[in-house]
Structure formats: C-alpha cells, structure tokens
mmCIF file of C-alpha atoms and ligand atoms in Angstrom:
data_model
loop_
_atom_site.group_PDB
_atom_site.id
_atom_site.type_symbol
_atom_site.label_atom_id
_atom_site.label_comp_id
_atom_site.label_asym_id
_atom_site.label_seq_id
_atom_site.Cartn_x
_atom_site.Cartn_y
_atom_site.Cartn_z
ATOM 1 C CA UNK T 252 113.506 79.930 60.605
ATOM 2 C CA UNK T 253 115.186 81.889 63.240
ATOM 3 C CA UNK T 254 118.887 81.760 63.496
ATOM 4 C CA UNK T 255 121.310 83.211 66.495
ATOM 5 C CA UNK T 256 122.424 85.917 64.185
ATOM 6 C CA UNK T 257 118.309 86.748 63.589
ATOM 7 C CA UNK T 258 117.556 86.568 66.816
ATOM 8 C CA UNK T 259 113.575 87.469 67.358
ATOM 9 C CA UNK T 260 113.522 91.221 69.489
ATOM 10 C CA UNK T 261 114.725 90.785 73.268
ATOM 11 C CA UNK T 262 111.021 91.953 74.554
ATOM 12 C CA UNK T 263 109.782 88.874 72.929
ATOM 13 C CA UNK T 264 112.680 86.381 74.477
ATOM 14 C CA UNK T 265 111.418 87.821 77.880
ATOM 15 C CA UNK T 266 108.083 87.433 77.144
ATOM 16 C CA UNK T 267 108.287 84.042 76.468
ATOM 17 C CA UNK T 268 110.762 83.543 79.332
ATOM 18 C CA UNK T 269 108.146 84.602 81.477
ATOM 19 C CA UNK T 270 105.394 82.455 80.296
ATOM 20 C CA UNK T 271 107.946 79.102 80.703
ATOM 21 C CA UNK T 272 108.075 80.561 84.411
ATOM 22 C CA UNK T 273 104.730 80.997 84.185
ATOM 23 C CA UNK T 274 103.825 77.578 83.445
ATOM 24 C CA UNK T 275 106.039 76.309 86.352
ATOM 25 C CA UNK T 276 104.429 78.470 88.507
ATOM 26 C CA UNK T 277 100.813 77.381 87.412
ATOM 27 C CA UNK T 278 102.244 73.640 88.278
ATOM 28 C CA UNK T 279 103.496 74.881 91.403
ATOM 29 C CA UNK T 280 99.883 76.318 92.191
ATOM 30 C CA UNK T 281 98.193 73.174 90.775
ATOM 31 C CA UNK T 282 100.466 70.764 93.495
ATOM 32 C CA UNK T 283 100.272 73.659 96.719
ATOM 33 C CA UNK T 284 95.953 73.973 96.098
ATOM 34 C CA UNK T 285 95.479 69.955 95.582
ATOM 35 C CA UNK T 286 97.437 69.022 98.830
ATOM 36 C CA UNK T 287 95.021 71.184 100.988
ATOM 37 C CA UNK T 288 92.003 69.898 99.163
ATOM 38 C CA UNK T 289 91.522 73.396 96.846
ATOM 39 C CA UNK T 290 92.076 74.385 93.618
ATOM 40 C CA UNK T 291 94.238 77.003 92.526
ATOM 41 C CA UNK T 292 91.989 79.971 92.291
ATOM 42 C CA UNK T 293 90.436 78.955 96.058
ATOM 43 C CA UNK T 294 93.866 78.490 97.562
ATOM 44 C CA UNK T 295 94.632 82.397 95.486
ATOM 45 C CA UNK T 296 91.610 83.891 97.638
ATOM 46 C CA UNK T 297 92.916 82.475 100.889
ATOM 47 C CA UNK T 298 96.131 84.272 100.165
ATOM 48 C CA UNK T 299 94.055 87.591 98.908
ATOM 49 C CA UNK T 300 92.430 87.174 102.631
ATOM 50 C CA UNK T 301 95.111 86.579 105.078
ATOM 51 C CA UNK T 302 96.293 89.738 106.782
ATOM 52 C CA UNK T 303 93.387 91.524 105.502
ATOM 53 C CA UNK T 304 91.199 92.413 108.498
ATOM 54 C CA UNK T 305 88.406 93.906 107.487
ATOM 55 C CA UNK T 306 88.268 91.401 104.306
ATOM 56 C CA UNK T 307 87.530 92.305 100.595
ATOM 57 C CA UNK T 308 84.174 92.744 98.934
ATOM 58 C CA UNK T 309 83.694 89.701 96.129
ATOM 59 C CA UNK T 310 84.192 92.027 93.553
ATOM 60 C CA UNK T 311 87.476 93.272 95.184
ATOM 61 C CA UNK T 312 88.388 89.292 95.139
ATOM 62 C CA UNK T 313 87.537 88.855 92.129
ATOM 63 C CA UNK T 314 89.162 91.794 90.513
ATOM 64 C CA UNK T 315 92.641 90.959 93.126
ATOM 65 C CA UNK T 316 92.432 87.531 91.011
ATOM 66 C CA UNK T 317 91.467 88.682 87.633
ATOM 67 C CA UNK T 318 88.882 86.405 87.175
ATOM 68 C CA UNK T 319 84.940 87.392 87.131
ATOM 69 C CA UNK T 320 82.342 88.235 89.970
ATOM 70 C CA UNK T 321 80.588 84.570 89.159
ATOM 71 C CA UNK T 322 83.791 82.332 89.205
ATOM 72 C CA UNK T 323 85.384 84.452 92.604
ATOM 73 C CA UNK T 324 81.452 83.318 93.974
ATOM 74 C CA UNK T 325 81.601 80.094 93.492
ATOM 75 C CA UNK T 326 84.937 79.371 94.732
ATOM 76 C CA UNK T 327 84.191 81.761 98.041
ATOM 77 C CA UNK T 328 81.008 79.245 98.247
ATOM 78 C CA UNK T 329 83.062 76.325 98.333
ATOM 79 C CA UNK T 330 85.901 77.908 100.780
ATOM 80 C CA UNK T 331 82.424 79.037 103.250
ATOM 81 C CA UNK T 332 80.932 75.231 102.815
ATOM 82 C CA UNK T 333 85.019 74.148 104.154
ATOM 83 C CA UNK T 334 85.213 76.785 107.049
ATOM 84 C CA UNK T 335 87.836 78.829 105.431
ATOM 85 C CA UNK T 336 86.019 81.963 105.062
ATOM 86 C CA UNK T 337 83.325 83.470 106.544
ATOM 87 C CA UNK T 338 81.248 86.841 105.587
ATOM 88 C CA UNK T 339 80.758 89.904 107.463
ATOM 89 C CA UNK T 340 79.016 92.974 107.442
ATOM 90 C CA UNK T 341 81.731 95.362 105.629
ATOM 91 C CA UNK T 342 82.538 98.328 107.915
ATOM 92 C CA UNK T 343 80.804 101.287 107.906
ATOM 93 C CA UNK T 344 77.917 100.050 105.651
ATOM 94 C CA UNK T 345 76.227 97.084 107.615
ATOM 95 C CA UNK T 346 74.392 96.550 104.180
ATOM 96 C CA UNK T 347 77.318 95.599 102.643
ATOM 97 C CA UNK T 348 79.498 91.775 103.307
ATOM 98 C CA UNK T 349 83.200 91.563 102.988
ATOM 99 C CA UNK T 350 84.763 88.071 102.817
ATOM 100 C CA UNK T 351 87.101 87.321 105.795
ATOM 101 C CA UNK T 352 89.617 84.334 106.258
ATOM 102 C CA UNK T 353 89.019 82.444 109.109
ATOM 103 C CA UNK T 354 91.967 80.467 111.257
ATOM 104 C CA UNK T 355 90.856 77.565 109.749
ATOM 105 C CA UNK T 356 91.335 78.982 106.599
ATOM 106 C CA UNK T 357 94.640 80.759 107.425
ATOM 107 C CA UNK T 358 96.085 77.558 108.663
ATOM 108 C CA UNK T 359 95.267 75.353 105.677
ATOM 109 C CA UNK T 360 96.537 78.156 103.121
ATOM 110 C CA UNK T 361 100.164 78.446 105.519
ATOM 111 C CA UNK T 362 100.030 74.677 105.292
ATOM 112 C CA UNK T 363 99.900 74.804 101.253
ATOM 113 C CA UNK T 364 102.468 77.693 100.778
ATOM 114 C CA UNK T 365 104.720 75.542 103.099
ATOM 115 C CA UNK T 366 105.619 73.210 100.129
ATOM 116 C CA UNK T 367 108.239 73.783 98.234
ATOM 117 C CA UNK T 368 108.220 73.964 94.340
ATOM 118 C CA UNK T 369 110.136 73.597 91.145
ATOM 119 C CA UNK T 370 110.031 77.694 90.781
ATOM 120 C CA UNK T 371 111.461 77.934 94.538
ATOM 121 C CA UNK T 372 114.846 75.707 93.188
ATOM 122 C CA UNK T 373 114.979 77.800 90.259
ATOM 123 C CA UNK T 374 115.301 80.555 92.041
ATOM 124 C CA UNK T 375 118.203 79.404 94.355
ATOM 125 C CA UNK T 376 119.984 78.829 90.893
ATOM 126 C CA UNK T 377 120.505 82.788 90.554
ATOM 127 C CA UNK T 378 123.791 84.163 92.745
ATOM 128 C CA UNK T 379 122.094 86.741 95.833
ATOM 129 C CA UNK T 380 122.959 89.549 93.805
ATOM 130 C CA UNK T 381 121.022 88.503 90.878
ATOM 131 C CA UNK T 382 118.281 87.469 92.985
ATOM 132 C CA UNK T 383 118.338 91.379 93.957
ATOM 133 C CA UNK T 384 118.128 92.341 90.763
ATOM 134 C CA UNK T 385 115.429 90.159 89.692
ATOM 135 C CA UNK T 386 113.615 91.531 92.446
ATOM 136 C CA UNK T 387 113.802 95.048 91.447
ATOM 137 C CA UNK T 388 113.073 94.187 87.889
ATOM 138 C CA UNK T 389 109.983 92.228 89.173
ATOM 139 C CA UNK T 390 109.235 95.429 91.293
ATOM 140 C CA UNK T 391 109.118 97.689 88.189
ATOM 141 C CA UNK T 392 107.302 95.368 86.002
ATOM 142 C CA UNK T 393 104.550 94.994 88.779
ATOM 143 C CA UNK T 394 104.543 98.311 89.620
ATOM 144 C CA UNK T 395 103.921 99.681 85.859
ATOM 145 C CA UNK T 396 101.269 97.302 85.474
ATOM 146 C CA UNK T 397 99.476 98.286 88.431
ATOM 147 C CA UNK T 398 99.664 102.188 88.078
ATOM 148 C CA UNK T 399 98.620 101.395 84.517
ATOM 149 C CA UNK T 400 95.228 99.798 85.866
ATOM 150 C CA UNK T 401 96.233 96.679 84.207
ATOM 151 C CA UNK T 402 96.367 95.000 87.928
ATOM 152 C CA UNK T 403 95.232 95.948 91.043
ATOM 153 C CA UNK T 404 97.659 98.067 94.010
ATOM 154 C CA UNK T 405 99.615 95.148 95.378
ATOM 155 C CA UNK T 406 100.988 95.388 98.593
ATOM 156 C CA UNK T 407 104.469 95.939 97.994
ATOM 157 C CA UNK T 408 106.968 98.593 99.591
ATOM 158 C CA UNK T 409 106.810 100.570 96.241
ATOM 159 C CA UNK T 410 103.083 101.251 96.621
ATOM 160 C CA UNK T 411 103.109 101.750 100.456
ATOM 161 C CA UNK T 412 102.751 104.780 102.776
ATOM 162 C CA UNK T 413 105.156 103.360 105.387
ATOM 163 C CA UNK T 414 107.865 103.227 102.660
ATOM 164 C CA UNK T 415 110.628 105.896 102.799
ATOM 165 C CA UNK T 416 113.365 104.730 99.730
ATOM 166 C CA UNK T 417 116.937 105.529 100.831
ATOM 167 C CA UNK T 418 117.017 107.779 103.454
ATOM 168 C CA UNK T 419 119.671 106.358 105.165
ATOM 169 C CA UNK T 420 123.369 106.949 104.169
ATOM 170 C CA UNK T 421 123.994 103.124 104.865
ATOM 171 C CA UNK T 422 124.200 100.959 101.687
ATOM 172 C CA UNK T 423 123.058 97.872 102.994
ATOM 173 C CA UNK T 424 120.236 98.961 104.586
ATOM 174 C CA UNK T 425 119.178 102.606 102.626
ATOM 175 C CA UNK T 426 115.573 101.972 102.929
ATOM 176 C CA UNK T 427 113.044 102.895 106.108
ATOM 177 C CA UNK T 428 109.985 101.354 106.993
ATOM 178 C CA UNK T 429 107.522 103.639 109.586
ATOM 179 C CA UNK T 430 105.388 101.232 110.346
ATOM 180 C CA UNK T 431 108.015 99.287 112.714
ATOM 181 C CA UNK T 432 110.109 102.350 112.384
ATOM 182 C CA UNK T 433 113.266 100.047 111.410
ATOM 183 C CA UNK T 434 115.875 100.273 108.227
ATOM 184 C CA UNK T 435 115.875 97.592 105.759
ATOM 185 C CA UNK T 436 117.915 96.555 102.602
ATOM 186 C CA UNK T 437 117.308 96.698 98.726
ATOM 187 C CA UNK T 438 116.881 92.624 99.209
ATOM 188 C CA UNK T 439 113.709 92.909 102.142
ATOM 189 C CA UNK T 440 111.792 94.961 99.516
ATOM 190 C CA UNK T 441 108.614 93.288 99.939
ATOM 191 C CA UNK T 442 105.735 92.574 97.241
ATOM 192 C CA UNK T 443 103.261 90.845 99.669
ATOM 193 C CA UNK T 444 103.117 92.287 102.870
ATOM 194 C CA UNK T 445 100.127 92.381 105.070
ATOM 195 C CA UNK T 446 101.260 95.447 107.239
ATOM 196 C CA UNK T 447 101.011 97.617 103.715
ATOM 197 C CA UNK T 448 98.829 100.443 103.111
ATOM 198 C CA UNK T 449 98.046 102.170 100.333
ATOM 199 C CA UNK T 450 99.732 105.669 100.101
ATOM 200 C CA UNK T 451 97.832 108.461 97.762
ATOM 201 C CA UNK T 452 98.282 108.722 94.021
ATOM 202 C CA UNK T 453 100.758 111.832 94.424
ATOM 203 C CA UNK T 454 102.886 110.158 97.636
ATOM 204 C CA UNK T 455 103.300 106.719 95.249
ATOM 205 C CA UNK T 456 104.827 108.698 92.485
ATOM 206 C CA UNK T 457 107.042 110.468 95.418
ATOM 207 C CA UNK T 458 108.077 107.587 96.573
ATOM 208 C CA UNK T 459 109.264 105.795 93.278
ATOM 209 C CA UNK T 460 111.060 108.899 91.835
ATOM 210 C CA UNK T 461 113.160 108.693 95.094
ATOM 211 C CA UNK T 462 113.005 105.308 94.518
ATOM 212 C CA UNK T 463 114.547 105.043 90.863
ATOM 213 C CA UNK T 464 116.802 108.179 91.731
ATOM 214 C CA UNK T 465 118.158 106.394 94.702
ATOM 215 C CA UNK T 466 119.015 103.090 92.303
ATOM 216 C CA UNK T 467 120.165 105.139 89.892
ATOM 217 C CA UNK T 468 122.936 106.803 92.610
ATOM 218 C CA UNK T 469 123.737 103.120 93.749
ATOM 219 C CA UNK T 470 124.297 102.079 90.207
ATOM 220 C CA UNK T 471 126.496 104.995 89.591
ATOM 221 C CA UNK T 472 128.794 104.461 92.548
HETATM 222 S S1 SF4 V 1331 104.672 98.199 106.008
HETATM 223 FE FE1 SF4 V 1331 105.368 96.508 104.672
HETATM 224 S S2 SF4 V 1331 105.004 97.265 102.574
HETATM 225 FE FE2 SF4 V 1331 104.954 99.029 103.962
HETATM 226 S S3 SF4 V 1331 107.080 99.835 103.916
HETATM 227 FE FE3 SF4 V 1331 106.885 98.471 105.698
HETATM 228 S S4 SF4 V 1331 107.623 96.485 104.899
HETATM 229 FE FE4 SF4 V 1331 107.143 97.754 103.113
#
C-alpha cells in the first residue's frame, strides 16, 4: 500500500491529476454538446470548423479529433442533416470537398461554449500567476506532443508564423504578434486562435528556442 513517505513517482501523480481533470472536462463537454442538441464529438467538429475558412477535409476532422474517418462521417452527417455544416469543393482541386461551418452552426457552437463549467471554477481557484504558469506548462506539454506527431499542429502562438517570442524589452508585454502587428503578454499566449498559421518546420523550432531562452532569462531575473 502506498504511504506519503513511498510516494508513487511525480510523473505518475500528474498523470493521474490530469485524467481527474480530464474527467471533469469530459462532463463539461457532455453538459455544453447536450444543451445545443449535439454530442460531444459533433459539438468538437463545430469548434475544429469555426475560423477555418476554407474548412478541413473529413480526414483532417477526423485526425484534429482523434477519432476515425467513419465516426468523424457520421457525426458531419448529422451536423449537415441540422444546418451546421455544409460541404464545398476544397480549393484548388474542385474534385475534392472540405467541410465548412455554417452561421447556423457557428452560432449554436458560441451558444454551447457560453456555459460555464466545473473545470472553468477550478481554474479561478489558481492565483493569476499560477494560472500563467499552468499555461506555459500546458503550452509545452501540447507543443511536445504535437511536434512528436502524437497530435495534430494546434493553433497556438508557439506553432504560429505571426509569433515573434520576446522581442520587446517590456516585461509585461515581451511577446509580438505580426498579424495585428501589436505586443502581448506571457498570459495572452493563445492555444486556439483562428488568426494562426502554420509557420515551417525550421521557423517553429526558431521560434520556441527563443521562446524557452526568453523564459529561461525571465526566470533568472
Ligand atoms: S495570429 Fe494568433 S496564434 Fe498567431 S501569433 Fe498572433 S495571436 Fe498568436
């Protein structure tokens, strides 16, 4: 039986930590899909969709979701039957169809994400700076899982060609964004934003050495 002084190894204490999170999030899901009529998985492809103009191909959906070409099929089926999503020839190859949210479909998914959940009071538990930090921790996790292939590029600062960590002398606001051509702060890093593009494999791992070098300097001081 495990004691405090035989404590199981820390990796495995996170891990699990995670998965209780996990669960709560799942619940969350579960309550946020079933108040606009969907189920988990069809409210996940609305939010794959939205801010994505030119749509994803259904294997793109189903490979953003982790779940097979089938199951993303049926539940884009059911979303088309509702008027959430529509299909379109994909650009550049009129033989091809992408899957496109429609306003219909964007307002219904805003509508669920509007509810709040137990994770969102959990997470106004944590002080702002340790919000910050669980943000960058979340960052790294996601972003090692992603450039391992494990999950697809999300769009997060970390992965995007807009994003120019700490190039300003100004603590509070180190990092630049091109695309609006602004400054922004360690807590606006973003993991979903629908302005993000992907930068090359050889700009990414730019990016996040400056990145990590530029927390490790802030650490330091
Ligand atoms: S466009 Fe979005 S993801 Fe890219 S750097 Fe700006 S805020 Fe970050």
């Amino acid at each position: 039986m495990e004691t405090p002084t035989v404590a199981t190894p820390l990796d495995n204490r996170l891990r699990e930590g995670l998965a209780r999170i996990g669960m709560a999030l799942r619940i969350d899901d579960w309550t946020r899909a079933r108040n606009i009529g969907l189920n988990p998985t069809q409210k996940a492809i609305l939010e794959a969709l939205e801010g994505r103009e030119n749509g994803l191909s259904v294997k793109e959906i189903a490979f953003d979701l982790g779940v097979s070409q089938p199951s993303a099929t049926d539940s884009i089926t059911a979303l088309e039957r509702k008027g959430y999503v529509m299909k379109q020839p994909a650009p550049g190859d009129r033989r091809a169809v992408t899957v496109c949210i429609t306003d219909a479909g964007r307002q219904s998914f805003l509508a669920g994400d509007a509810v709040e959940g137990a994770a969102d009071r959990a997470i106004r538990v944590l002080s702002e700076a340790e919000q910050e930090d669980l943000l960058i921790s979340l960052i790294k996790m996601i972003r090692h899982m992603q450039e391992a292939g494990v999950i697809p590029i999300q769009r997060m600062c970390a992965s995007c060609r807009y994003f120019r960590p700490f190039v300003h002398a100004d603590n509070d606001r180190p990092h630049q964004c091109d695309f609006v051509n602004a400054s922004f702060g360690q807590r606006d890093l973003r993991i979903e934003c629908r302005e993000h593009e992907t930068a090359p494999p050889g700009s990414r791992a730019a990016t996040w050495d400056a990145f990590q070098g530029g927390l490790s300097t802030l650490h330091a001081t």
